[in-house]
Each structure stands twice: as structure tokens, then as C-alpha cells.
């Protein structure tokens, strides 16, 4: 159960789309001196993607780069929030730069071409 108050700030982040911070932190020395250390990362960082964005940018492997950065951040709770129905991927054109003849979602060809590629990707990052 949550207790206390929460505030929301909107700003550009270097990692993820949503980030949870503790309002203020004190260490033993700072508390004794009455000095605040400032906000501390609470550990949750979420990267939000829509299905069209995920599929459309997949030929350049942008989704893999973003998720790798999130994974390497050392945060205890990195997450991907995928918005939308994965079947909408079936109506999106093959991303620019992707070969139309190969299966998507592999290391050699990260482009996603349909809902099966999206589901394979989600199973891989889970």
C-alpha cells in the first residue's frame, strides 16, 4: 500500500519514457547537517512504444538499441510498455531498408513485418 504524496514532472529523459524517483534522500551526514542529497532513482524505468512505432523503426534496429541501453542501465525494474494490438503490425509496410524476403526479428535482420515478429520479439525480451 502506498502512503504519502506523489508529484509528476514532465521533462525529457535520457533513458526511457517514465522514471520513478524518490522525492528526496538524506544520508546520515546530510541528515545531521540538515542537507538534502536530492532525488534518488527508485529503480523503475519504462520505455513506451506503440506497435506502429516499434515495427516502423525496426529495420534500423532502433528498438534493440533502446532496450539494450535500458538493460545495461543497472536498474532493477526496466520495462517495455507496448501499446496497441499486435495484429496492427500486419497492416504496416515493410520498414525502409529491410529485405522483404527474410524473416524479421533476427539478429541479422531486426525488421518486424507482422504480428508474429512482434510476439517473437516480446517473448525474447521477457
C-alpha positions as a printed Julia matrix, in Angstrom:
126×3 Matrix{Float64}:
  0.0     0.0     0.0
  1.34    3.41   -0.96
  1.49    6.14    1.6
  2.32    9.8     1.3
  2.15   12.03   -1.73
  3.39   11.8    -5.28
  4.1    14.51   -7.79
  4.5    14.29  -11.54
  7.02   16.25  -13.57
  7.27   16.28  -17.35
 10.76   16.52  -18.79
 12.91   14.92  -21.46
 14.73   11.84  -20.2
 17.97   10.32  -21.43
 16.69    6.83  -20.75
 13.12    5.57  -21.08
  9.84    7.45  -21.15
  8.81    7.09  -17.49
 11.13    7.14  -14.5
 10.31    6.85  -10.8
 12.3     8.95   -8.33
 12.13    9.25   -4.58
 11.33   12.84   -3.7
 14.38   13.47   -1.54
 17.07   11.43    0.08
 19.12   12.02    3.16
 22.31   10.3     4.21
 23.48   10.09    7.81
 25.9    13.01    7.41
 23.48   15.12    5.38
 20.62   14.48    7.77
 22.74   15.55   10.72
 23.75   18.67    8.85
 20.24   19.23    7.52
 21.38   18.85    3.91
 19.28   17.08    1.31
 21.03   14.93   -1.27
 18.22   15.37   -3.79
 16.1    12.89   -5.74
 17.16    9.27   -5.89
 16.26    6.79   -8.59
 13.69    4.35   -7.22
 14.59    1.75   -9.84
 11.67    1.67  -12.26
 12.18    2.89  -15.82
  9.71    2.23  -18.62
 10.24    2.54  -22.37
  6.88    3.08  -24.11
  6.31    2.02  -27.7
  3.3     1.79  -29.95
  3.09   -1.19  -32.31
  3.42    1.03  -35.43
  6.48    2.8   -33.97
  8.11   -0.48  -32.96
  7.58   -2.02  -36.4
  8.33    1.14  -38.38
 11.71    1.74  -36.73
 12.72   -1.91  -36.53
 14.72   -2.0   -39.81
 17.27    0.36  -38.27
 17.29   -1.73  -35.04
 16.4     1.38  -33.0
 14.2    -0.73  -30.72
 17.11   -3.05  -29.95
 19.45   -0.14  -29.18
 16.95    1.48  -26.78
 16.2    -1.75  -24.96
 19.9    -2.63  -24.7
 20.59    0.76  -23.06
 17.73    0.12  -20.64
 19.03   -3.36  -19.85
 22.58   -2.12  -19.28
 21.44    0.75  -17.02
 21.62   -1.46  -13.94
 18.1    -0.53  -12.88
 16.28   -3.3   -11.02
 12.97   -2.84  -12.91
 13.45   -1.84  -16.55
 10.33   -2.49  -18.62
  8.87   -2.16  -22.1
  5.28   -0.97  -22.37
  3.85   -1.89  -25.77
  0.65   -0.04  -26.59
 -1.84   -1.35  -29.11
 -2.9    -4.6   -30.67
 -0.01   -6.57  -32.13
 -2.16   -7.56  -35.13
 -1.93   -3.96  -36.38
  1.64   -4.88  -37.33
  0.14   -6.96  -40.15
 -1.08   -3.77  -41.87
  2.21   -1.86  -41.72
  4.51   -1.81  -44.76
  7.91   -3.48  -44.64
 10.18   -0.9   -42.98
 12.53    1.08  -45.19
 15.87   -0.66  -45.5
 14.52   -4.13  -44.71
 14.74   -7.01  -47.12
 11.2    -8.16  -47.99
 12.35  -11.77  -48.45
 13.66  -12.72  -45.0
 12.01  -13.4   -41.68
 12.05  -10.38  -39.39
 13.19  -10.13  -35.84
 16.52  -11.96  -36.19
 19.93  -10.58  -35.27
 20.89  -10.28  -38.94
 17.53   -8.72  -39.89
 15.81   -6.96  -36.96
 12.92   -5.62  -39.11
  9.47   -6.69  -38.0
  6.91   -7.48  -40.68
  3.86   -8.63  -38.77
  2.26   -9.68  -35.51
  4.29  -12.91  -35.3
  7.53  -10.9   -35.37
  6.19   -8.61  -32.62
  5.21  -11.57  -30.46
  8.6   -13.25  -31.06
 10.34  -10.02  -30.04
  8.26   -9.69  -26.86
  8.95  -13.32  -25.92
 12.68  -12.7   -26.42
 12.83   -9.61  -24.18
 10.57  -11.03  -21.46
